[in-house]
Coordinates of C-alpha atoms and ligand atoms in Angstrom, one line a residue:
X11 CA 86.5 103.0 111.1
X12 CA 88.9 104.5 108.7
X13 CA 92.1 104.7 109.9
X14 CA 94.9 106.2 107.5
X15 CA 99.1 105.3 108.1
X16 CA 102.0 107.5 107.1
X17 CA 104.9 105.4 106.6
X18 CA 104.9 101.8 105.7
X19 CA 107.9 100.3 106.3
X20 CA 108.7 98.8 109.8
X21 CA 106.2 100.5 112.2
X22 CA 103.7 101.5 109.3
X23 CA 102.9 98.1 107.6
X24 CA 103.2 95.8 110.9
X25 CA 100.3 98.2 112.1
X26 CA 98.3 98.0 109.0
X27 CA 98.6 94.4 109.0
X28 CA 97.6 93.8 112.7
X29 CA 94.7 96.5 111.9
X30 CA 93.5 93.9 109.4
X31 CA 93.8 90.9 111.7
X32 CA 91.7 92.7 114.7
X33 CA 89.1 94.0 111.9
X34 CA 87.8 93.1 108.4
X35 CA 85.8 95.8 107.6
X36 CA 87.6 98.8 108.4
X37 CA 89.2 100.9 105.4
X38 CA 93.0 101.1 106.1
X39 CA 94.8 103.1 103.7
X40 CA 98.6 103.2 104.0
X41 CA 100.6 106.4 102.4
X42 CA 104.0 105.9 101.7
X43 CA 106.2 108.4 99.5
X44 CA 108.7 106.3 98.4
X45 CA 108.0 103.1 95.6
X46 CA 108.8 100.4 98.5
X47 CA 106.7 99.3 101.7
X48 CA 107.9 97.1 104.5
X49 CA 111.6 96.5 103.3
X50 CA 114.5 95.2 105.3
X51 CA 116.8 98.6 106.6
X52 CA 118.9 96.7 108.7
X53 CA 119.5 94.1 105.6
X54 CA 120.8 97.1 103.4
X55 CA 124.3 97.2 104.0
X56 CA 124.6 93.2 103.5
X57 CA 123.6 93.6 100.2
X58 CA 126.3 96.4 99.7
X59 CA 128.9 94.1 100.8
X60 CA 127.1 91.0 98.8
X61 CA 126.5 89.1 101.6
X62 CA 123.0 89.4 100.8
X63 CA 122.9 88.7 97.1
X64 CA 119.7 88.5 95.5
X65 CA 118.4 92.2 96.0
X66 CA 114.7 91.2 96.0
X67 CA 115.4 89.3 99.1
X68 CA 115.4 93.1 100.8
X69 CA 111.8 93.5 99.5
X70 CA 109.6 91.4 102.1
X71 CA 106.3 92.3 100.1
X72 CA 105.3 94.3 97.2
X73 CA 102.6 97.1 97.0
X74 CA 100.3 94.7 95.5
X75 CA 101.0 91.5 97.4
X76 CA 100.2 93.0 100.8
X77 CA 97.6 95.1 99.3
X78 CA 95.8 91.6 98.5
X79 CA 97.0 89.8 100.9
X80 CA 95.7 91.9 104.0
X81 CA 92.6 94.0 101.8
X82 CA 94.9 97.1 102.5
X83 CA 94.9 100.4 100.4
X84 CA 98.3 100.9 100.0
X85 CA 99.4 104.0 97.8
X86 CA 103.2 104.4 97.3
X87 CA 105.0 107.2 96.2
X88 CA 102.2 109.2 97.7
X89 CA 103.5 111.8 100.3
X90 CA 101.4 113.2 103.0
X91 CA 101.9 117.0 103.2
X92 CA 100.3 118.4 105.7
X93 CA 98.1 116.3 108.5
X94 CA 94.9 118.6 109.4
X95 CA 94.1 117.5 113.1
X96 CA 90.8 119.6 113.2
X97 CA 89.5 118.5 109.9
X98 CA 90.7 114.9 110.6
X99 CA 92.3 114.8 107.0
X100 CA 95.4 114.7 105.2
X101 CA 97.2 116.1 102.3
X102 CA 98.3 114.0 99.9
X103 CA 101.0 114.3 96.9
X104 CA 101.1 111.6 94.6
X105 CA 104.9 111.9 92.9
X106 CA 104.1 109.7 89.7
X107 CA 100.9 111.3 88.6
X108 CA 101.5 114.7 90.7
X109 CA 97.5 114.9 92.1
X110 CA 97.2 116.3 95.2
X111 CA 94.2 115.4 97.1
X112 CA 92.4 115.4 100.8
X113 CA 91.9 112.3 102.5
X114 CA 89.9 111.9 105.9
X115 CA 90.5 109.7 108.5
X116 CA 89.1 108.4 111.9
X117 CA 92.5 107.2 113.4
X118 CA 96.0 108.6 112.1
X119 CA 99.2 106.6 112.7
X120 CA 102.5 108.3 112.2
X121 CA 105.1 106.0 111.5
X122 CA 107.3 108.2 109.2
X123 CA 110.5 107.1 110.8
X124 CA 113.9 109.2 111.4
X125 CA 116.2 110.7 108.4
X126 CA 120.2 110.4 108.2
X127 CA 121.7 113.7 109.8
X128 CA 123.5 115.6 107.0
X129 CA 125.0 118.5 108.6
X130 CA 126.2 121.7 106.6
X131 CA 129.4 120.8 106.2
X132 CA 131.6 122.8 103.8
X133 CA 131.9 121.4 100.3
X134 CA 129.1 119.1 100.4
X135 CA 127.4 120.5 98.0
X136 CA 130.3 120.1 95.2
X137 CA 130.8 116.3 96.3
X138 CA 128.7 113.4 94.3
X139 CA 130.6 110.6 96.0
X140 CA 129.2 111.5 99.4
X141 CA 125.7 108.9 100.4
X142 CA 123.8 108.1 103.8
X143 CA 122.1 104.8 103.8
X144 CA 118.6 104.7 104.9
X145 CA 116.4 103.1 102.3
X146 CA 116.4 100.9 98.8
X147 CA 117.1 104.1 96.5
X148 CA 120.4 105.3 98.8
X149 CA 121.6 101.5 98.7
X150 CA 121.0 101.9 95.1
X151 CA 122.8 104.5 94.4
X152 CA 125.9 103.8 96.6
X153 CA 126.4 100.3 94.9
X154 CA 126.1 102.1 91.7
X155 CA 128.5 104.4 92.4
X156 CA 131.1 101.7 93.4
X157 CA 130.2 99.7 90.1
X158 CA 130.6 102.7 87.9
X159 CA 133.3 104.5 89.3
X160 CA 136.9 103.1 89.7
X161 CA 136.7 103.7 93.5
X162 CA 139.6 101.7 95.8
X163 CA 138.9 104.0 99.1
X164 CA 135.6 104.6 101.1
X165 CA 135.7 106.4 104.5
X166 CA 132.6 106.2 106.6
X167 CA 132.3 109.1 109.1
X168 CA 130.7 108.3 112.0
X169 CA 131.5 104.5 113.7
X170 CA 127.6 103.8 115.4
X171 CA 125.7 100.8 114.1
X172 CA 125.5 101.8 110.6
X173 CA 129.1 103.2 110.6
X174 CA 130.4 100.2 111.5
X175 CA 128.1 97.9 109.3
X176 CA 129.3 99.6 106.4
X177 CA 132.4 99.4 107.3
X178 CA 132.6 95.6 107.8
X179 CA 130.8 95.8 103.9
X180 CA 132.9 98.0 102.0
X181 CA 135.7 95.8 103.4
X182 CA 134.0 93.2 102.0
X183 CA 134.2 94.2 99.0
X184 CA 138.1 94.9 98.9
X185 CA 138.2 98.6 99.7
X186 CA 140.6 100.5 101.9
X187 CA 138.5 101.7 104.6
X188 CA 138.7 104.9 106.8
X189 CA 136.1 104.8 109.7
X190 CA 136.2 108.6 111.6
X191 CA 134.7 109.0 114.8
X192 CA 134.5 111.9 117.2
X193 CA 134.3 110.4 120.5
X194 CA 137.3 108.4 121.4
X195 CA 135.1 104.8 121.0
X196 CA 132.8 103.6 118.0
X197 CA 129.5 102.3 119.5
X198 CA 128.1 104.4 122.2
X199 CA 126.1 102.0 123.7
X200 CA 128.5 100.4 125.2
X201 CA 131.3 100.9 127.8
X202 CA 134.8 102.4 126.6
X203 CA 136.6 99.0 127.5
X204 CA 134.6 97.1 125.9
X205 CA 134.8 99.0 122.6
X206 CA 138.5 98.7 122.8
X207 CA 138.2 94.9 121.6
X208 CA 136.4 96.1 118.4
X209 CA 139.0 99.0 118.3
X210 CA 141.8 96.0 118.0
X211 CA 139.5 94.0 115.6
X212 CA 139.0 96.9 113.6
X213 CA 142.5 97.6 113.5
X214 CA 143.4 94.4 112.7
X215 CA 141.2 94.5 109.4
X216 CA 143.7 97.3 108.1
X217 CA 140.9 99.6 108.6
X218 CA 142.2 103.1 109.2
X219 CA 140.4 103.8 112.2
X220 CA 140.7 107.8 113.6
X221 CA 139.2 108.1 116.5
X222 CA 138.5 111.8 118.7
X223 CA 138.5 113.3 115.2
X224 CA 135.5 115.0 112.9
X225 CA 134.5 116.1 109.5
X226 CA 135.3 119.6 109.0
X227 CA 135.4 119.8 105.6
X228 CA 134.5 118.1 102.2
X229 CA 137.2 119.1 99.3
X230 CA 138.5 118.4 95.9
X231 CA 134.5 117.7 95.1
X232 CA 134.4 114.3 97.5
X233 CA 137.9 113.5 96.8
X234 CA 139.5 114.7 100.2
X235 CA 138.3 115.0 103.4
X236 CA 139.4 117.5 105.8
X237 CA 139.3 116.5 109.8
X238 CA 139.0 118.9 112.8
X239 CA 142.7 117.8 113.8
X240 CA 143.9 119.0 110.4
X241 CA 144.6 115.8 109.0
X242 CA 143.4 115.6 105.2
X243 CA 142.1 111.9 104.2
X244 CA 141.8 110.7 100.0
X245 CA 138.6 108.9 99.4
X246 CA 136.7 108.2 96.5
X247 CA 133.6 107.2 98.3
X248 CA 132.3 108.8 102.3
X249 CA 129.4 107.7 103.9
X250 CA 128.0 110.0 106.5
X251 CA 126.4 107.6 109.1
X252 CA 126.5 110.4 112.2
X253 CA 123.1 109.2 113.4
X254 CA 119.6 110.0 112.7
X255 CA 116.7 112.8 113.8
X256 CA 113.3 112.0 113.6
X257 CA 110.8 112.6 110.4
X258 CA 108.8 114.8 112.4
X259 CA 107.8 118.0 110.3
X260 CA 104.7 116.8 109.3
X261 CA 103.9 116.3 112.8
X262 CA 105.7 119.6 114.0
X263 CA 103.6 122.0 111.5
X264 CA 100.1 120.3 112.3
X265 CA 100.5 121.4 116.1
X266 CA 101.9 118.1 117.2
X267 CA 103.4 118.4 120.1
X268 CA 107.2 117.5 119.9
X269 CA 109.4 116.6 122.7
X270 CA 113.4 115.5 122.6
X271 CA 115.2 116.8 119.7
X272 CA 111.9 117.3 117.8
X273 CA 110.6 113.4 118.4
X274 CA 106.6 113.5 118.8
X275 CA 105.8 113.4 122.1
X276 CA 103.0 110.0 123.3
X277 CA 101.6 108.7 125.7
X278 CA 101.5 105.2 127.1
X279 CA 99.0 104.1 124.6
X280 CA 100.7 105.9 121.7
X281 CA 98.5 108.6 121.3
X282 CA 99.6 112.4 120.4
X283 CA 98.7 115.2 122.2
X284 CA 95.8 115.0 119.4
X285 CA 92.5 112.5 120.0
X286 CA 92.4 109.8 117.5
X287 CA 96.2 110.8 116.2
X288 CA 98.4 108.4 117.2
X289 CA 102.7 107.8 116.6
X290 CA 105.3 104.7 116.5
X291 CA 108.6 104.0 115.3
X292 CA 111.7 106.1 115.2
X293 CA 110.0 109.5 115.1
X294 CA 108.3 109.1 118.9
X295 CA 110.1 109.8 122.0
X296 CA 110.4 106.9 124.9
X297 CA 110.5 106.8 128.0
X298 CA 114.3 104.9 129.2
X299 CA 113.3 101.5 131.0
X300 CA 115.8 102.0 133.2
X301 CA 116.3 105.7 134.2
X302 CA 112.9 106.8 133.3
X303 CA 114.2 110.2 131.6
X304 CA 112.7 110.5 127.6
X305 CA 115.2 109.0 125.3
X306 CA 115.5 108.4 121.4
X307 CA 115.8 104.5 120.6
X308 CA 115.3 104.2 116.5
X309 CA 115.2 100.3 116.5
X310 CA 113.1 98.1 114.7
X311 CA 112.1 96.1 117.6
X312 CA 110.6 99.2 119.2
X313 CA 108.8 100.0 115.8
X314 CA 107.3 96.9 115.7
X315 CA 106.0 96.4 119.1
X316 CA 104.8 99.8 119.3
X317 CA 103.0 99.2 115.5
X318 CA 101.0 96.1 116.5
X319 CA 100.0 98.0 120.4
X320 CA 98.9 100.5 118.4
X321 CA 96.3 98.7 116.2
X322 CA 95.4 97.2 119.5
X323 CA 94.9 100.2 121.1
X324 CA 92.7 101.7 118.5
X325 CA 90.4 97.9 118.3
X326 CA 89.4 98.4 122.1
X327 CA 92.5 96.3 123.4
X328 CA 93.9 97.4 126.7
X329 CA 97.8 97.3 126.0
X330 CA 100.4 100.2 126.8
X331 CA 103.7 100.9 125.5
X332 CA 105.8 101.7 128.9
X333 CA 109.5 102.0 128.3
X334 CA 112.2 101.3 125.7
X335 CA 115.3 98.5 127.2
X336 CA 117.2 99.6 123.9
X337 CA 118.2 96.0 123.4
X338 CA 120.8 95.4 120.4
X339 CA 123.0 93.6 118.4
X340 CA 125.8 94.2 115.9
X341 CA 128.1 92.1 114.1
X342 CA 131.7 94.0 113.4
X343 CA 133.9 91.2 111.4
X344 CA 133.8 88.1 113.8
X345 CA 133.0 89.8 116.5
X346 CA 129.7 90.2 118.1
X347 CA 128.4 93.2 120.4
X348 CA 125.3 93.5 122.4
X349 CA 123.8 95.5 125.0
X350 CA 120.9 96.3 126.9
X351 CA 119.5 98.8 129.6
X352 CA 122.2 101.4 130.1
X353 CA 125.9 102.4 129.9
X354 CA 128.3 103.2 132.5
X355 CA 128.5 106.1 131.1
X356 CA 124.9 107.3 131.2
X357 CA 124.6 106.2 134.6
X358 CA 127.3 108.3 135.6
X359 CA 126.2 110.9 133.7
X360 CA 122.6 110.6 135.5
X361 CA 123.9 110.2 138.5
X362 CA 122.6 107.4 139.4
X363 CA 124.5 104.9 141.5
X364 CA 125.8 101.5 140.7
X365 CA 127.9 98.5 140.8
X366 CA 129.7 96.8 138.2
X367 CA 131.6 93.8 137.4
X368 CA 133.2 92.6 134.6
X369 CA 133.5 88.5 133.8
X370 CA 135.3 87.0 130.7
X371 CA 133.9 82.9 130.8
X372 CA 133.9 80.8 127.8
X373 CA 131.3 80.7 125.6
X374 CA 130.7 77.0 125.9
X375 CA 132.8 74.4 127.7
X376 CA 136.8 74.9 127.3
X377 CA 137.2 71.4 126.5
X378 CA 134.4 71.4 123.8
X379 CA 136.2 72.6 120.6
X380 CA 135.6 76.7 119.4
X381 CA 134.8 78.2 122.7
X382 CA 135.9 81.6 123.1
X383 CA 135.8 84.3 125.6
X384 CA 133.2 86.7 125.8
X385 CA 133.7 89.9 127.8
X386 CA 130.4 90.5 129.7
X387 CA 129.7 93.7 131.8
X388 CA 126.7 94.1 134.3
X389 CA 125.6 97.2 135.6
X390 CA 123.0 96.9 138.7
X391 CA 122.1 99.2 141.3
X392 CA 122.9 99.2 145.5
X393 CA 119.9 97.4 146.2
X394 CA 120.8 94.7 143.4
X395 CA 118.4 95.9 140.3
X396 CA 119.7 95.0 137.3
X397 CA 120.3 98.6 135.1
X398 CA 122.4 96.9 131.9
X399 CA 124.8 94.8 130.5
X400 CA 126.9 94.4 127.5
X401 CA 129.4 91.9 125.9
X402 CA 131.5 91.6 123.3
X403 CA 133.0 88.3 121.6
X404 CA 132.5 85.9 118.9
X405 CA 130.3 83.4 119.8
X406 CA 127.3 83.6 122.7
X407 CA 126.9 86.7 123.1
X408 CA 123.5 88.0 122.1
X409 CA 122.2 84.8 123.6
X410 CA 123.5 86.0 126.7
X411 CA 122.2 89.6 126.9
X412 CA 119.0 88.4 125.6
X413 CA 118.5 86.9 128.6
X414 CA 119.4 89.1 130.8
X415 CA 117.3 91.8 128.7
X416 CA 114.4 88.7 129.7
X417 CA 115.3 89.2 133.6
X418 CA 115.2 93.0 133.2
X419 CA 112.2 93.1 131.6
X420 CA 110.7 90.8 134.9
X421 CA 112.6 93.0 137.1
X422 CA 115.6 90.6 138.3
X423 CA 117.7 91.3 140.7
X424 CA 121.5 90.7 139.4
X425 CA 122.0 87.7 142.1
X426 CA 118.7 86.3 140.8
X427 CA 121.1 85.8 137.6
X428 CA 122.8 82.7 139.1
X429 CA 119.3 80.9 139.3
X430 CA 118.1 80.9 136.3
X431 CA 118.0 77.3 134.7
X432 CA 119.8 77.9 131.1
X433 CA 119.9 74.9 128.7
X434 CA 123.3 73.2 129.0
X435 CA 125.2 70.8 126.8
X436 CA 129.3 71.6 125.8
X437 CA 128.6 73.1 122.0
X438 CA 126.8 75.5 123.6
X439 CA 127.4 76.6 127.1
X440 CA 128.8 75.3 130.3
X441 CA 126.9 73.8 133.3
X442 CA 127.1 77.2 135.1
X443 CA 126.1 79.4 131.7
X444 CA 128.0 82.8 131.6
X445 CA 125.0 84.5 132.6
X446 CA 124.7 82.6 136.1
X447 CA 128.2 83.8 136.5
X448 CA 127.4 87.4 136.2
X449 CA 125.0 86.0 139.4
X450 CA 127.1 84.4 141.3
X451 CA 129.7 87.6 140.9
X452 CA 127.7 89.9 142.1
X453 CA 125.9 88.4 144.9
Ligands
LIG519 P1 110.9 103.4 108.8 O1 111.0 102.0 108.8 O2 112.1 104.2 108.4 O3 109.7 103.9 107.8 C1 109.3 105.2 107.7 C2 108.7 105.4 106.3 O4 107.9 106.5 106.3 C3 109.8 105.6 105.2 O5 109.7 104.6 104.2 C4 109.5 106.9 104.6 O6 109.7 107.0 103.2 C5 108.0 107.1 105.0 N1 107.6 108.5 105.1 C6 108.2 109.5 105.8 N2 107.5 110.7 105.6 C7 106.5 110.4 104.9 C8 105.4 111.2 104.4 N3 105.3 112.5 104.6 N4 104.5 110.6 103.6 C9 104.6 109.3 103.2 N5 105.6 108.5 103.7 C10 106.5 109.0 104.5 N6 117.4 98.5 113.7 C11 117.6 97.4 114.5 O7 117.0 97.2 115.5 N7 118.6 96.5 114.1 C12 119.4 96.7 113.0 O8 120.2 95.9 112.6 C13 119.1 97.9 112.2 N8 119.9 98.1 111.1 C14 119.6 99.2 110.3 C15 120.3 99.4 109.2 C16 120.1 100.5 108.4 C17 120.9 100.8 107.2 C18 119.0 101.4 108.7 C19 118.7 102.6 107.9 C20 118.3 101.2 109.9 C21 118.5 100.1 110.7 N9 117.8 99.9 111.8 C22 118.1 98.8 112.6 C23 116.7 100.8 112.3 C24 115.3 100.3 111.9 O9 115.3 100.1 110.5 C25 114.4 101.4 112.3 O10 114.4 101.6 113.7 C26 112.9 101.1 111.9 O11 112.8 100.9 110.5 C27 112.0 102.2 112.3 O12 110.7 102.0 111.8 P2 109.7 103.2 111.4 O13 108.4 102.7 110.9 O14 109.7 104.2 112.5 O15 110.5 104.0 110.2

């Protein structure tokens, strides 16, 4: 077989490599327009905020490494164009040497990922101090920036994972931050309440965090921004981190049928509305574990479990990808947040009815130094189905939601929480664990 990629960072090059496990003698050739495969997104802001110092670290293999390693045919800064579904080919720019070119293919994997929404705001185009972070080059050129310019003030507009990442980073590095968010919470995926204990952490960071306010307009060329409310904020530096839409033109233009806000549409074994053309990553649409609706989840643990199913799928294997949980983490200063499953809010929203309780144990026994509270959250239906929980604190709680992301996934009911049999000492729990509270509370 000869099975071409677009796209090798998360879903792209976990597929290629998995490709080459299941099969030695098909040709895999892996496009990718920009110089670097398979680096780490989620590390990018560390090495912002020099927490990750050592910039290579960010580079988990090279073009020719992987090429090597795995017998791939990688090509960097080579840009598909246009995808020909009837021809089974694709157009191919090559940026250094500007060939263009055809290039067949058996199997197709999309994996071109999602882009950082820039909208048209007013003055944007005037402004050279305005970034979004997605790959090496942005990094690049947003630590540049702060090393070449005499900059003191950064506001980030937008306060999701990435908002709030490079808040905690510019920080970090000693700048005045202003974080602007519309909604009156930063982190949507979890409940208002809960976000109010980041709201106070933030605050107490000397942040400057506006909340129910947006970006109307960019002035003094990136020196001012002006909000919705009226109020004008100095800055020498903005990231926009408003959220992301999927890559999908490629996709759109060859006749691929898109669904949700212009994500490609699959089925449960990844495959397009096209035979033998296949997506994964953040530029598919998923079906919500929980509610079954289609939703947008652009994580990397999606992109890599739907990038090895998908070499799977296409060696014989009989695997589906079903649902997205939407399982996550973030770190804002020392506190933690998690979630998994879904919000009070979009159950509300959905309609769809539920209990809830809210506990606030100890991360590990009281009388064993540096416990802490965490604030945990469950969400489960009438009939005792467990449809999400969150938590917020500083020690325990991913640990926590991971496992009850474990008893989703197995299709728990929340009483089932209190018998679960969770490893116990005092550093690190208590003999009845947080999460066999959440059981006993609602049962
Ligand atoms: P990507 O990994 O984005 O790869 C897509 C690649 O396709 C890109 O390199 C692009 O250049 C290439 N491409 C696009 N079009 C073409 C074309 N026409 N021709 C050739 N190549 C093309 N997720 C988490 O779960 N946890 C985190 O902590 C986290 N932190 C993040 C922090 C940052 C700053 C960013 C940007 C993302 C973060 N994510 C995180 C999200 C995670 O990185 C993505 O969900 C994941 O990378 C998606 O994988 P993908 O393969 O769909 O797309």
């Amino acid at each position: 077989k000869k099975i071409v990629i677009i796209g090798g960072v998360a879903g792209g090059a976990t597929a290629a490599t998995r490709l080459r496990r299941l099969s030695e003698n098909d040709e895999i050739i892996l496009f990718e327009k920009g110089e670097y495969i398979s680096f780490a997104n989620c590390g990018l802001p560390y090495h912002i905020g020099g927490t990750i110092k050592n910039r290579d670290d960010l580079l988990l293999q090279t073009v020719d490494g992987m090429s090597q390693q795995y017998g791939l045919d990688i090509r960097n800064f080579s840009e598909v164009t246009a995808i020909h579904p009837q021809k089974k080919s694709v157009s191919v720019t090559n940026h250094q040497t500007n060939e263009t070119y055809e290039e067949t293919f058996d199997q197709l994997i999309i994996s071109t990922g999602a882009k950082a929404i820039v909208p048209p705001i007013e003055g944007l185009d005037t402004a050279e101090n305005v970034f979004s972070l997605r790959n090496i080059p942005d990094m690049d050129h947003i630590k540049a920036y702060i090393k070449e310019h005499h900059v003191t003030q950064a506001s980030i507009v937008g306060g999701g994972f990435i908002g709030l990442e490079m808040m905690e980073n510019l920080v970090e590095l000693g700048l005045q931050v202003h974080l602007i968010e519309m909604s009156d919470q930063v982190m949507p995926n979890i409940d208002f309440e809960l976000a109010q204990i980041l709201h106070a952490q933030i605050d107490l960071h000397g942040v400057d965090l506006i909340l129910g306010d947006g970006l109307k307009a960019i002035q003094q060329q990136g020196r001012e921004l002006l909000l919705t409310s009226g109020k004008k904020i100095p800055t020498d530096l903005t990231i926009l981190a408003i959220g992301v839409t999927p890559e999908s033109t490629l996709a759109k233009e060859a006749g691929i049928e898109l669904g949700l806000r212009g994500a490609i549409k699959v089925d449960q074994k990844l495959r397009t509305n096209f035979p033998d053309i296949y997506a994964i990553g953040d530029v598919i649409e998923v079906t919500d574990f929980v509610n079954g609706t289609p939703t947008l989840i652009p994580l990397a643990w999606p992109a890599n479990r739907q990038g090895r199913l998908v070499a799977d799928i296409i060696n014989g294997i009989d695997a589906c990808y079903t649902a997205t949980q939407g399982t996550s983490v973030a770190k804002i200063f020392e506190l933690t947040a998690a979630s998994t499953g879904n919000s009070e809010k979009t159950l509300k929203r959905l309609e769809i009815p539920y209990h809830s309780i809210h506990i606030h144990p100890n991360s590990h026994a009281g009388y064993y130094p540096g416990a802490s509270p965490i604030a945990l959250k469950l969400l489960f239906s009438p009939d005792g189905k467990i449809l999400g929980a969150q938590g917020v604190g500083t020690d325990g709680v991913e640990k926590r939601i991971d496992v009850i992301s474990t008893a989703m996934k197995f299709g728990a009911t929340a009483d089932e929480l209190a018998g679960i049999e969770l490893a116990y000492a005092p550093p690190y729990s208590s003999a009845k664990d947080p999460v066999n509270m959440l059981g006993y509370t609602a049962d």
